[in-house]
Tab-separated table of C-alpha atoms in Angstrom:
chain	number	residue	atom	x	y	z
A	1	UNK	CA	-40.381	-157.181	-30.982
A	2	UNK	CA	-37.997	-155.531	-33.062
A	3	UNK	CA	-37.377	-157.235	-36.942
A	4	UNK	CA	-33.785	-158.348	-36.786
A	5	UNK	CA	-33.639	-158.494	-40.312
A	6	UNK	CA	-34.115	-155.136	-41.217
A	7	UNK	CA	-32.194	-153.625	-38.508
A	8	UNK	CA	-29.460	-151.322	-39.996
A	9	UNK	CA	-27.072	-150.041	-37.220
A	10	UNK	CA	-26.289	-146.535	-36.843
A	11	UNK	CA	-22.754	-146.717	-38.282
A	12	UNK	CA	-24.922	-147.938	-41.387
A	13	UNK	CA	-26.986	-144.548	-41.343
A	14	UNK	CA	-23.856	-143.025	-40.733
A	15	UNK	CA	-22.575	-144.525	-44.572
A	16	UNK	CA	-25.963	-144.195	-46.096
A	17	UNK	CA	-26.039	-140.255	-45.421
A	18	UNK	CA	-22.925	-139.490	-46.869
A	19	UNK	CA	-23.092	-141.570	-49.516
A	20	UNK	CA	-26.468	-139.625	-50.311
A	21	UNK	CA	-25.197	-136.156	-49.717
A	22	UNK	CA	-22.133	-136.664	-51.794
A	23	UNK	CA	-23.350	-139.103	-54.756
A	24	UNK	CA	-26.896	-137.718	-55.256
A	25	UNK	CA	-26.978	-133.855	-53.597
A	26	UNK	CA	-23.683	-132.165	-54.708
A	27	UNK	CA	-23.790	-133.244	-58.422
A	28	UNK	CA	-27.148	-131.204	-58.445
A	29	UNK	CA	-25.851	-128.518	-56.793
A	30	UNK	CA	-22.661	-128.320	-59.485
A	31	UNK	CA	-24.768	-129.120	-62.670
A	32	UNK	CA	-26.450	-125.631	-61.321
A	33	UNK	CA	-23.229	-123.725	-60.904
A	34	UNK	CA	-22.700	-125.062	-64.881
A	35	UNK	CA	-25.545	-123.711	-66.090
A	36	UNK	CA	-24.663	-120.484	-64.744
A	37	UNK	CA	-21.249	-120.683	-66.371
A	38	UNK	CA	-21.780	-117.498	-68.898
A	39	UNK	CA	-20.476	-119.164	-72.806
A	40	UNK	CA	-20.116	-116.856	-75.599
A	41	UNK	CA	-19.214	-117.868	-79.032
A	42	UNK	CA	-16.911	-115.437	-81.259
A	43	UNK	CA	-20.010	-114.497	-83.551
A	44	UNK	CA	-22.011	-112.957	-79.705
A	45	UNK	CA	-18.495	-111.364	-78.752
A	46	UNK	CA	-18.189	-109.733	-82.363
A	47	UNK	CA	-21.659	-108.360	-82.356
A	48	UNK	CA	-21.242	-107.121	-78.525
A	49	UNK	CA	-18.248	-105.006	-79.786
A	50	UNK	CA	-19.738	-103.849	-82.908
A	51	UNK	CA	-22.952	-102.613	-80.589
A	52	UNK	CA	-20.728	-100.814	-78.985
A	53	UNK	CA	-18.926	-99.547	-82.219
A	54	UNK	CA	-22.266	-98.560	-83.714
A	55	UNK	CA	-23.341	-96.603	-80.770
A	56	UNK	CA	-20.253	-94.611	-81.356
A	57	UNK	CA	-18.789	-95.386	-77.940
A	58	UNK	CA	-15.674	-96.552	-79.036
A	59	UNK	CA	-13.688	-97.001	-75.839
A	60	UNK	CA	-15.767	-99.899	-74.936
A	61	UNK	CA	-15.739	-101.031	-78.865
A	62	UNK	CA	-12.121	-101.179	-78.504
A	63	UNK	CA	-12.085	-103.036	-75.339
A	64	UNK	CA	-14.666	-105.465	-76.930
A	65	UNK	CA	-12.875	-105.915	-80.178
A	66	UNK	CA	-9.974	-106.577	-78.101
A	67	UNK	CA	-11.237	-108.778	-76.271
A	68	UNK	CA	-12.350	-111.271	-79.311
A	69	UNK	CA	-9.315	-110.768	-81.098
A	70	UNK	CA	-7.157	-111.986	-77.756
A	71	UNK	CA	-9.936	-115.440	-77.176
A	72	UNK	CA	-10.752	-116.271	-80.994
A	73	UNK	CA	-7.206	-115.677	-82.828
A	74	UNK	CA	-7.996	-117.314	-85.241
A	75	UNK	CA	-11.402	-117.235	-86.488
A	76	UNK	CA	-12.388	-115.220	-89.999
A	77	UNK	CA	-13.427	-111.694	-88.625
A	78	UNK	CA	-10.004	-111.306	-86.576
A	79	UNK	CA	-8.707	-109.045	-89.309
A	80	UNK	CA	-12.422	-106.643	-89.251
A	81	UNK	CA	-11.866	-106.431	-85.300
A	82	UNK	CA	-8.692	-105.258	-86.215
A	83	UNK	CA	-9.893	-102.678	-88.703
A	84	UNK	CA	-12.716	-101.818	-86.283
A	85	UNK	CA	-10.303	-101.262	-83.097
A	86	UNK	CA	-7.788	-98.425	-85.963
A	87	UNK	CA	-11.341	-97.242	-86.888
A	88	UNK	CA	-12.395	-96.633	-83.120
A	89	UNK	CA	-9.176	-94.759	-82.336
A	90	UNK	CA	-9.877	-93.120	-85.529
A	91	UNK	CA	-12.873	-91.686	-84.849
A	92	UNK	CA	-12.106	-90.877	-81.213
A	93	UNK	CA	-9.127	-88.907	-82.977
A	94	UNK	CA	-6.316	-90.939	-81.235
A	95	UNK	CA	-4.585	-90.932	-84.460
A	96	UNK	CA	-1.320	-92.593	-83.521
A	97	UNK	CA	-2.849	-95.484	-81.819
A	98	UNK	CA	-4.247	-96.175	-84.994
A	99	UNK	CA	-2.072	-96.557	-87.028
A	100	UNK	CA	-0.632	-99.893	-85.562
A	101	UNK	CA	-4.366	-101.798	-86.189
A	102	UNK	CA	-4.215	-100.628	-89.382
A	103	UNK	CA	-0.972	-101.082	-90.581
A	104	UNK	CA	-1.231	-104.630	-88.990
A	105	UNK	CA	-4.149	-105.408	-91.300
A	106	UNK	CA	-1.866	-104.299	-94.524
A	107	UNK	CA	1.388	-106.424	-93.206
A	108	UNK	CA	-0.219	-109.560	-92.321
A	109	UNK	CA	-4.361	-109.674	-94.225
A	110	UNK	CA	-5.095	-111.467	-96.960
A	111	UNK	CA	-8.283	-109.741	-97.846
A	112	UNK	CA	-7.637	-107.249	-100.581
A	113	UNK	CA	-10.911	-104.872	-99.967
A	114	UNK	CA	-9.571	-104.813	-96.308
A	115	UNK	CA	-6.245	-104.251	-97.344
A	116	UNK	CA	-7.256	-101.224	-99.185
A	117	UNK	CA	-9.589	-100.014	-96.788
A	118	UNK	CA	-6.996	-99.914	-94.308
A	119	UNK	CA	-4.412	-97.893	-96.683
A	120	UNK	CA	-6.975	-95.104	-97.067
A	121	UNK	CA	-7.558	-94.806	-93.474
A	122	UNK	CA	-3.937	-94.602	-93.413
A	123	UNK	CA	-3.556	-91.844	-95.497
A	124	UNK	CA	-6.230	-90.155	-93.504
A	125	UNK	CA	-4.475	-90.162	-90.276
A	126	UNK	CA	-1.246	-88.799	-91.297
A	127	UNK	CA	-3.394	-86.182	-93.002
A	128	UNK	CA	-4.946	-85.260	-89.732
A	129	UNK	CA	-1.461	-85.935	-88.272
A	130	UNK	CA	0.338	-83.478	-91.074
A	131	UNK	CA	2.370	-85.701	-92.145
A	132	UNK	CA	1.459	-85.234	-95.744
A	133	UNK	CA	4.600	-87.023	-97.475
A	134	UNK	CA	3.542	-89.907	-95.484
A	135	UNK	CA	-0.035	-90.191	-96.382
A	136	UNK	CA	1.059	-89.999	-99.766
A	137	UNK	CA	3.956	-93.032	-99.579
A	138	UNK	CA	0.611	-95.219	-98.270
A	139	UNK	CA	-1.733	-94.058	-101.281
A	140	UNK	CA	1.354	-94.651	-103.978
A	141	UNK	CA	2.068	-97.897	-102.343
A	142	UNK	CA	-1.719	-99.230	-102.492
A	143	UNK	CA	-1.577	-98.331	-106.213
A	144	UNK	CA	1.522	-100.574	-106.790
A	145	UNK	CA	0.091	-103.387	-104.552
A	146	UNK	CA	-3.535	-103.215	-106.271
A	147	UNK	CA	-4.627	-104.721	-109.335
A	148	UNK	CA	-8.323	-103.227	-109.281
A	149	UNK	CA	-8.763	-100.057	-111.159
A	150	UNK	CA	-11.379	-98.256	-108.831
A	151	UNK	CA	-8.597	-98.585	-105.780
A	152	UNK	CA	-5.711	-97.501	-108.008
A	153	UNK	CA	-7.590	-94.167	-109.507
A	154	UNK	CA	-8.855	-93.929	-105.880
A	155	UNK	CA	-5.414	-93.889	-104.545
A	156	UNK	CA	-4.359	-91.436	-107.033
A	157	UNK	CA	-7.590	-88.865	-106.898
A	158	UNK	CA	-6.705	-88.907	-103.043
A	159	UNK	CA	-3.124	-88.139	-103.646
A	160	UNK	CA	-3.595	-85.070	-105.744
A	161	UNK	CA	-6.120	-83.912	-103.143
A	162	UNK	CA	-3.602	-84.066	-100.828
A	163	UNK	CA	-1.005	-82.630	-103.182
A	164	UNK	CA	-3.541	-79.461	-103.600
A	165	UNK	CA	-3.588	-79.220	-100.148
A	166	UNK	CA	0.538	-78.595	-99.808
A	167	UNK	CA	-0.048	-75.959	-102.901
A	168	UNK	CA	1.832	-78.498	-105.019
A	169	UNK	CA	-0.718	-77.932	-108.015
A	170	UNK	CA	1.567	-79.552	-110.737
A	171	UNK	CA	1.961	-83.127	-108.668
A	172	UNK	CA	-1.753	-82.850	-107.711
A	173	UNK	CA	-2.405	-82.505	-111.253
A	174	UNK	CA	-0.100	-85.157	-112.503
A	175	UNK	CA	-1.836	-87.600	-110.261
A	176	UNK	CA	-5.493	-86.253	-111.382
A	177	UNK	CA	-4.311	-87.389	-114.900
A	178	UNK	CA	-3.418	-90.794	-113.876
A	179	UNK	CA	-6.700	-92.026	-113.100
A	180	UNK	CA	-7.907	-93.976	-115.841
A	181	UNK	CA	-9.831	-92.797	-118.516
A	182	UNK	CA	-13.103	-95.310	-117.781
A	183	UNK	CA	-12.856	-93.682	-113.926
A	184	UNK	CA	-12.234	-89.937	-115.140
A	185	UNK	CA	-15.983	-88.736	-115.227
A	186	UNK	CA	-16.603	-90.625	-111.834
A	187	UNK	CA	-13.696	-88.765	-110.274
A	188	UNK	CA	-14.736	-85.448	-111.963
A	189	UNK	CA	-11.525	-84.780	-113.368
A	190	UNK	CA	-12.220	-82.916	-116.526
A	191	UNK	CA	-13.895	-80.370	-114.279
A	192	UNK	CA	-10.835	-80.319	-111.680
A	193	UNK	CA	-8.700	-79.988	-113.936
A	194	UNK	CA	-10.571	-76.850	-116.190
A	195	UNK	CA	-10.261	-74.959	-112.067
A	196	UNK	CA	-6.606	-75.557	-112.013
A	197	UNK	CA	-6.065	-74.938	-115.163
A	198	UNK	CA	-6.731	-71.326	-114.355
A	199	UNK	CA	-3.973	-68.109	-114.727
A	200	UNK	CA	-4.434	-67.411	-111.151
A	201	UNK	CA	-6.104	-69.956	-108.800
A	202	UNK	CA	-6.680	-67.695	-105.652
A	203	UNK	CA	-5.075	-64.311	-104.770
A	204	UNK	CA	-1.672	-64.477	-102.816
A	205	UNK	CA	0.577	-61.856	-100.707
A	206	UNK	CA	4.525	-61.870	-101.242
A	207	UNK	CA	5.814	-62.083	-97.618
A	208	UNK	CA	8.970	-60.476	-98.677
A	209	UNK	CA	7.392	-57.398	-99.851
A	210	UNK	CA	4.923	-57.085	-96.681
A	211	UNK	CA	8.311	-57.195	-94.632
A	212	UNK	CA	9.813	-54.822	-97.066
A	213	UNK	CA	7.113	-52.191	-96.768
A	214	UNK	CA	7.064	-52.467	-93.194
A	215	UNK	CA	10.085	-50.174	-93.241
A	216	UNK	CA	7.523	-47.515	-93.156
A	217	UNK	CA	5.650	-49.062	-90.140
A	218	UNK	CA	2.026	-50.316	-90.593
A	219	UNK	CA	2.534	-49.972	-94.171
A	220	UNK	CA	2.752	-54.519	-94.475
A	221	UNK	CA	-0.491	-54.535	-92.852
A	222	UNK	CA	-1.959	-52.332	-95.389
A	223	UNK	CA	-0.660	-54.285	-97.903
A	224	UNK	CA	-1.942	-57.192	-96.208
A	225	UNK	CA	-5.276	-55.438	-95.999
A	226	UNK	CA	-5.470	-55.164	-92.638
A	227	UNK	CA	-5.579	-51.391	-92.068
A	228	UNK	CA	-7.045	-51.053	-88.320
A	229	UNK	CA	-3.439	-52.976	-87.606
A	230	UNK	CA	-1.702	-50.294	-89.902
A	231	UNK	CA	-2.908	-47.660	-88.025
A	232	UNK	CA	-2.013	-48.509	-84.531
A	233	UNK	CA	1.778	-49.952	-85.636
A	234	UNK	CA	2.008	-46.636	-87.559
A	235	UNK	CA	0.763	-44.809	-84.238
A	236	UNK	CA	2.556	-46.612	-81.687
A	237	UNK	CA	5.997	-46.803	-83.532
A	238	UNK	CA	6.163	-43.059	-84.547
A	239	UNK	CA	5.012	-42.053	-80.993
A	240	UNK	CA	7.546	-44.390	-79.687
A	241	UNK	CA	10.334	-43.148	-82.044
A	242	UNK	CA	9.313	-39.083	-81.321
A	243	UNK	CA	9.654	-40.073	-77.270
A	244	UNK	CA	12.712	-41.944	-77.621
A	245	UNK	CA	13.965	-38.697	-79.658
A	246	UNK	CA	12.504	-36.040	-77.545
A	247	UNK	CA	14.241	-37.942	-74.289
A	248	UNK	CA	17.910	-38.316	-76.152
A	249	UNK	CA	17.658	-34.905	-77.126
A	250	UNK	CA	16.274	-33.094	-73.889
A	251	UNK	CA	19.570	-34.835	-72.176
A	252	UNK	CA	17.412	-38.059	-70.295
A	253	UNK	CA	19.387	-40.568	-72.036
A	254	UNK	CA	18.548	-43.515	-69.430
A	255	UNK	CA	14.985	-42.682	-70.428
A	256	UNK	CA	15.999	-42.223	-73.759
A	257	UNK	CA	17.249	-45.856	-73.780
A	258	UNK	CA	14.244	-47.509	-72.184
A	259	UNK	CA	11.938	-46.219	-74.556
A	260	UNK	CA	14.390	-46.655	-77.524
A	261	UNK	CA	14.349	-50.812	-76.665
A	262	UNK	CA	10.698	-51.080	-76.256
A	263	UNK	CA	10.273	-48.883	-79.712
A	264	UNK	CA	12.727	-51.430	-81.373
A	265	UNK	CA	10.557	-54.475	-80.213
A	266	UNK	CA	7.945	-52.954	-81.786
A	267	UNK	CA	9.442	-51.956	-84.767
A	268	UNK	CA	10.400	-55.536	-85.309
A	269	UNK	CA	7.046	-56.408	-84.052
A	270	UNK	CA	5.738	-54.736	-87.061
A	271	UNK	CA	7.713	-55.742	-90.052
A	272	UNK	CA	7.256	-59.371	-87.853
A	273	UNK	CA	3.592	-59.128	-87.976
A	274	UNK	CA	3.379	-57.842	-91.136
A	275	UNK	CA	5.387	-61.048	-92.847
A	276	UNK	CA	2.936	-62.966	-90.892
A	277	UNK	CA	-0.222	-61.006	-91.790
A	278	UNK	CA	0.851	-62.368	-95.635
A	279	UNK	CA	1.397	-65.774	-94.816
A	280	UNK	CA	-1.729	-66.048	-93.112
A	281	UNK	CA	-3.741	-64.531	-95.901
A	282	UNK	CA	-2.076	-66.793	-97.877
A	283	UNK	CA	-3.301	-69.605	-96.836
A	284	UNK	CA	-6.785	-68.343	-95.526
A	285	UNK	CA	-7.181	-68.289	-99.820
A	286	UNK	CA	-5.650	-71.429	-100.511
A	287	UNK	CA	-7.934	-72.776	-97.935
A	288	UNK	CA	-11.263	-70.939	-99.579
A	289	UNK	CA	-9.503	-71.985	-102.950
A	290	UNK	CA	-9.794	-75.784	-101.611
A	291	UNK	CA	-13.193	-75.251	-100.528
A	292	UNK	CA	-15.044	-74.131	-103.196
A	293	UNK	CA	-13.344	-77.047	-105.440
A	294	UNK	CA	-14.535	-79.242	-103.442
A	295	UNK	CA	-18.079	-77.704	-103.582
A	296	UNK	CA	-17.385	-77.898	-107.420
A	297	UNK	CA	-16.460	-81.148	-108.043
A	298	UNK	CA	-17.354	-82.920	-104.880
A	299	UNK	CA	-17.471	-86.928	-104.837
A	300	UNK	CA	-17.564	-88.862	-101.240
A	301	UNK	CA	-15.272	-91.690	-101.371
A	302	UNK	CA	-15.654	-93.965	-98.640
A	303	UNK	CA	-14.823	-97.125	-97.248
A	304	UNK	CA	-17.611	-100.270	-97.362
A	305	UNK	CA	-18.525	-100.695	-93.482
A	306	UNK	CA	-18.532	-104.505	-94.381
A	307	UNK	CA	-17.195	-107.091	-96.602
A	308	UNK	CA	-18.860	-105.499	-100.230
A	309	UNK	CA	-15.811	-103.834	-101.439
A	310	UNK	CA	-14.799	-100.193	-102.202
A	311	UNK	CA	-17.649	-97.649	-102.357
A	312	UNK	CA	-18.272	-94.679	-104.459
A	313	UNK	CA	-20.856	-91.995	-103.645
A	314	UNK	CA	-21.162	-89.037	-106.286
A	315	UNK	CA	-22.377	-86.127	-105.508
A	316	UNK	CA	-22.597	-82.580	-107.787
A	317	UNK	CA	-23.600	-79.144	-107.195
A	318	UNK	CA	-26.222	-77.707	-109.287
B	1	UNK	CA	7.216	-37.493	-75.292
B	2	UNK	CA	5.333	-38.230	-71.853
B	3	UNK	CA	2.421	-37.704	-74.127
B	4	UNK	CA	3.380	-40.838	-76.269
B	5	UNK	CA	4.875	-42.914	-73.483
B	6	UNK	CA	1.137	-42.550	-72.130
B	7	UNK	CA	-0.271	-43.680	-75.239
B	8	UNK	CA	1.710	-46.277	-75.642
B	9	UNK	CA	1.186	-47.529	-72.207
B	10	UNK	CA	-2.453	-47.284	-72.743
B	11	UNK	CA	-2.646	-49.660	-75.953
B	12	UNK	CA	-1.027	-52.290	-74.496
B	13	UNK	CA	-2.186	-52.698	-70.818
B	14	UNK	CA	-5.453	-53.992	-71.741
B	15	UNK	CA	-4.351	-56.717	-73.675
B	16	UNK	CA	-2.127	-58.298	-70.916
B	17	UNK	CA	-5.061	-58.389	-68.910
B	18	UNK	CA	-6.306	-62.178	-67.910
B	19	UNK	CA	-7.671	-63.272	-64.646
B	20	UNK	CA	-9.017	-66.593	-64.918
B	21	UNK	CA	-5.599	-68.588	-66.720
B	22	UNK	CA	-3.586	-66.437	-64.337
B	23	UNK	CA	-3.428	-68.505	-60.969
B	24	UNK	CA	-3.454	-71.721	-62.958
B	25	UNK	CA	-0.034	-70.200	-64.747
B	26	UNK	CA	1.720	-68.186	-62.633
B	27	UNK	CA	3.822	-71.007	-61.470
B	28	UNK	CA	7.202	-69.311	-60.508
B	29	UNK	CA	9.449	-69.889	-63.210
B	30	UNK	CA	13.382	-69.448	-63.426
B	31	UNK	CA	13.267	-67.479	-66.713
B	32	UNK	CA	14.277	-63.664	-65.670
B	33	UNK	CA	12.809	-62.926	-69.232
B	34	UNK	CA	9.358	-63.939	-67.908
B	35	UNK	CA	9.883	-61.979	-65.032
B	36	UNK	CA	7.865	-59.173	-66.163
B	37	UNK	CA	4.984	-60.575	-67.661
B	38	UNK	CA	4.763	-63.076	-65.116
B	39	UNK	CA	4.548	-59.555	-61.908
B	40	UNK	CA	2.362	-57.959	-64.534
B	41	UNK	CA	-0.197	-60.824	-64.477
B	42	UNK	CA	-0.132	-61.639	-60.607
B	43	UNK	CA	-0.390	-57.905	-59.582
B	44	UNK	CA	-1.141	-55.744	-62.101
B	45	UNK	CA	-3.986	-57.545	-64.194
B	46	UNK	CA	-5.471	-58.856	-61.238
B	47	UNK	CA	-7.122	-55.049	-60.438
B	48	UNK	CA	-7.333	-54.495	-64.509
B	49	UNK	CA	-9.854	-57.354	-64.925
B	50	UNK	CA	-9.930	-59.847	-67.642
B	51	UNK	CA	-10.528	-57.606	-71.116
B	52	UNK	CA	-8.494	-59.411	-74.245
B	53	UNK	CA	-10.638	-60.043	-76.331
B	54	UNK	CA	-8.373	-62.766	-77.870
B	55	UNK	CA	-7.662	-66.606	-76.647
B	56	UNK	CA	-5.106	-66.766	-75.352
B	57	UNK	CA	-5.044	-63.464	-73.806
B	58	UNK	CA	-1.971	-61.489	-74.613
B	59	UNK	CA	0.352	-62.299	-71.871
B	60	UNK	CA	-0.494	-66.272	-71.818
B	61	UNK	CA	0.460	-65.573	-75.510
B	62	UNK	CA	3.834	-63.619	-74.701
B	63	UNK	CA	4.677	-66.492	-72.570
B	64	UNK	CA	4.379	-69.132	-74.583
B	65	UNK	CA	6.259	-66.913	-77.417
B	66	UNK	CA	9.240	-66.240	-75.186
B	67	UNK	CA	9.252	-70.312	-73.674
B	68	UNK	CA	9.408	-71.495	-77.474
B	69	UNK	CA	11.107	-69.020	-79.364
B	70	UNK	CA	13.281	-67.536	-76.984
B	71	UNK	CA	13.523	-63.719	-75.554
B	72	UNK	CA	14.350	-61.998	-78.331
B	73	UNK	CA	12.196	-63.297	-80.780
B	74	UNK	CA	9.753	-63.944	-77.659
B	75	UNK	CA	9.741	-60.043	-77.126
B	76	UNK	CA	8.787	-59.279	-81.416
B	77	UNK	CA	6.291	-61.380	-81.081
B	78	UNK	CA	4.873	-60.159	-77.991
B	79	UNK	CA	4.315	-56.532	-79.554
B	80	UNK	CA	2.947	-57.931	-82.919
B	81	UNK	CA	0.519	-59.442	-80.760
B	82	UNK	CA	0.021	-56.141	-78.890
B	83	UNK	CA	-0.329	-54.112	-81.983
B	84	UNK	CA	-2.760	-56.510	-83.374
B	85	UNK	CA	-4.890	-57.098	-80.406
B	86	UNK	CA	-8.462	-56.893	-80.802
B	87	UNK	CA	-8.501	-54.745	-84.288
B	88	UNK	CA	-8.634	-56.680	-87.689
B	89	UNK	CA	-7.885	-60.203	-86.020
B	90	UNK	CA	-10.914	-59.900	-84.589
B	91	UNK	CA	-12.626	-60.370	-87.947
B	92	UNK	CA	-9.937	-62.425	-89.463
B	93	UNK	CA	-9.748	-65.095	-86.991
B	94	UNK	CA	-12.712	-67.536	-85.446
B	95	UNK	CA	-14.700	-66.560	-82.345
B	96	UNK	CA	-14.135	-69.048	-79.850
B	97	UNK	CA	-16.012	-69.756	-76.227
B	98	UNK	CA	-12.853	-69.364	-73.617
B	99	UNK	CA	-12.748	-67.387	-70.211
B	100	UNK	CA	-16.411	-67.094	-69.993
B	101	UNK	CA	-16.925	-65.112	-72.556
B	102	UNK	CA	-16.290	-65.236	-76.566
B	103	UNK	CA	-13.190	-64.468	-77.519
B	104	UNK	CA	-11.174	-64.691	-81.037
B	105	UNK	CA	-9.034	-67.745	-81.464
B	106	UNK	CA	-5.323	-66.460	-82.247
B	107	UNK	CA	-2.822	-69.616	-80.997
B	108	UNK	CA	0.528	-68.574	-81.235
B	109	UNK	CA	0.889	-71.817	-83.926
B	110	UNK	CA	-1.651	-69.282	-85.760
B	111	UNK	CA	1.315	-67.034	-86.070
B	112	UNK	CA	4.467	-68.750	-86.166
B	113	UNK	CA	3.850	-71.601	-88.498
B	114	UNK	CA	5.158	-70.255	-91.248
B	115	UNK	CA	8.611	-69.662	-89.187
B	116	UNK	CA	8.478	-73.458	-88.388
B	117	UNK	CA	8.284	-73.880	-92.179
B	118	UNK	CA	11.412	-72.738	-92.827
B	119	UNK	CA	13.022	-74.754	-90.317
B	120	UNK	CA	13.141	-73.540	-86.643
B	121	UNK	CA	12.066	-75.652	-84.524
């Protein structure tokens, strides 16, 4: 006989189930799915990117730094992501796209070392992008923003480096001399100054007389020192000259013509080559003149890769 | 005077020489000026093999002269480069891996930058 009192009917179980599989089951199931839910916090994200950074793979460092800039706007590191995603492009030598990252950090930062960090990287990029007068407008503007000494003679010492570089020895010195006197032995300046200070930094060609000579074909090259080239543009322009001759005279004036053309682009080709023989040379010494000042008074100036300020490594030749 | 037409010919056919940058260039192009260079590097060069020693070979070099400067000036600096062509440059300039083989790096900015100084485009 069947216990009335504990007879639940089916529409009951029915209830019962359902209650069970939604109430008690599905909660587990989603307190699961939650655990799986992947949280990063903006310190994880910023050392994720600066893996990446480190490892020198800066695509993905970019992406990364990106990627905590766009989800943490405003936490404290926002302006080093920045820094780091100019550096990135930097390095990978996409020169224009840095410039924005940087040039954010000196618009809108409030952190001077970062501020000044990004001016110098500035500087660098228009130097790799030849735009000298540029780099230069960056440095002289960090010096009027700063109020610390070592970023203001740093400013300047980079400035007349760049100045040598153009051949514009009386700015470069001008702006050698305004580094202060408590900074002028770190930046080496008595000894730059005693190399510039020569009668005749590095030997030059006039590009006007190498043209002029050429009148006499091959004789710019020689002057230019390049005498193999001398010889053949002598060669070729006085056979070219006799054949164009020898067909005028024997009567084969189309001939005559034909050769005559080829012999002037020649001609021109010489006195041409010859200008550009001295310009070359020119600057293959001011080049060698750069590098062996540098060898002479070399000091690495570089950026802090975190927050400790501007740093200055010496280095000297013995 | 056959004698130096010769000659000349002979200095300045191997430097027009390049195989390998030849079928990626020879696009047909409108320029009549380029006319010549462009026949000389699709059936001439092709049988001469690839012997400049310089990057970019001499008639990659005489195109891109006469596409940026024009034919006149195009054509001077096509014959500097001849008359240069594998002689002092080769010392003067950096080696450079290009077409298989080393070759000396003269760019035509190598040679015309101090034109651009003055103000030509």
């Amino acid at each position: 006989m069947k216990n009335k009192l504990f007879h639940i009917p089916n529409s009951m179980w029915i209830m019962i189930m359902f209650h069970l599989t939604f109430s008690g089951i599905l909660p587990v199931f989603a307190e699961d799915t939650k655990s799986r839910d992947l949280m990063i916090n903006p310190d994880q994200q910023y050392r994720f990117a600066m893996n990446y950074f480190k490892q020198s793979q800066y695509g993905k460092a970019i992406t990364e730094f990106e990627r905590f800039v766009y989800f943490f706007p405003e936490h404290k590191m926002v302006d080093n992501a920045k820094y780091h995603i100019g550096l990135s492009n930097f390095h990978s030598e996409r020169f224009k796209e840095a410039v924005e990252p940087f040039s954010g950090i000196v618009e809108t930062s409030r952190d001077k070392d970062l501020i000044a960090k990004a001016h110098f990287r500035l500087s660098e990029i228009f130097v790799s992008l030849e735009d000298y007068q540029t780099a230069i407008k960056v440095l002289n503007h960090l010096s009027e923003i700063s109020n610390n000494n070592v970023i203001v003679d740093e400013a300047h010492y980079r400035s007349g480096w760049i100045y040598l570089q153009l051949n514009d020895m009386e700015n470069a010195r001008r702006h050698f001399n305004m580094i202060s006197l408590q900074n002028q032995d770190h930046f080496r300046i008595q000894a730059i100054n005693e190399e510039l200070s020569r009668e005749k930094l590095f030997p030059e060609k006039n590009p006007r007389l190498a043209g002029f000579l050429s009148i006499l074909p091959g004789a710019g090259f020689a002057y230019c020192e390049r005498y193999q080239d001398a010889m053949v543009a002598f060669l070729l322009n006085a056979g070219l000259i006799l054949a164009s001759y020898e067909s005028f005279d024997s009567g084969n004036e189309a001939l005559g013509g034909v050769i005559a053309f080829v012999g002037a682009g020649f001609y021109a080709g010489n006195i041409y080559g010859a200008v550009a023989s001295a310009h070359k040379y020119n600057r293959a010494s001011h080049q060698r003149f750069l590098e062996n000042l540098r060898n002479k008074t070399q000091i690495t100036l570089s950026a802090a890769p975190e927050k400790q300020g501007i740093v200055l490594g010496f280095r000297v030749n013995f | 005077m056959l004698l130096s037409a010769i000659i000349t010919l002979l200095m300045i056919s191997p430097c027009f020489a390049d195989n390998n940058l030849r079928q990626k260039q020879d696009q047909p192009d409108g320029n009549l000026f380029l006319f010549p260079i462009n026949f000389f590097r699709k059936y001439i060069s092709g049988a001469d093999g690839d012997r400049c020693p310089m990057h970019p070979s001499c008639s990659t070099y005489s195109l891109e002269a006469f596409k940026k400067h024009g034919p006149l000036k195009g054509w001077v600096i096509t014959c500097d480069r001849l008359m240069r062509c594998g002689r002092n440059e080769l010392k003067l300039s950096p080696p450079i891996i290009a077409r298989e083989k080393t070759r000396t790096s003269d760019p035509l900015k190598n040679n015309d930058f101090w034109w651009n100084k003055s103000g030509e485009p």
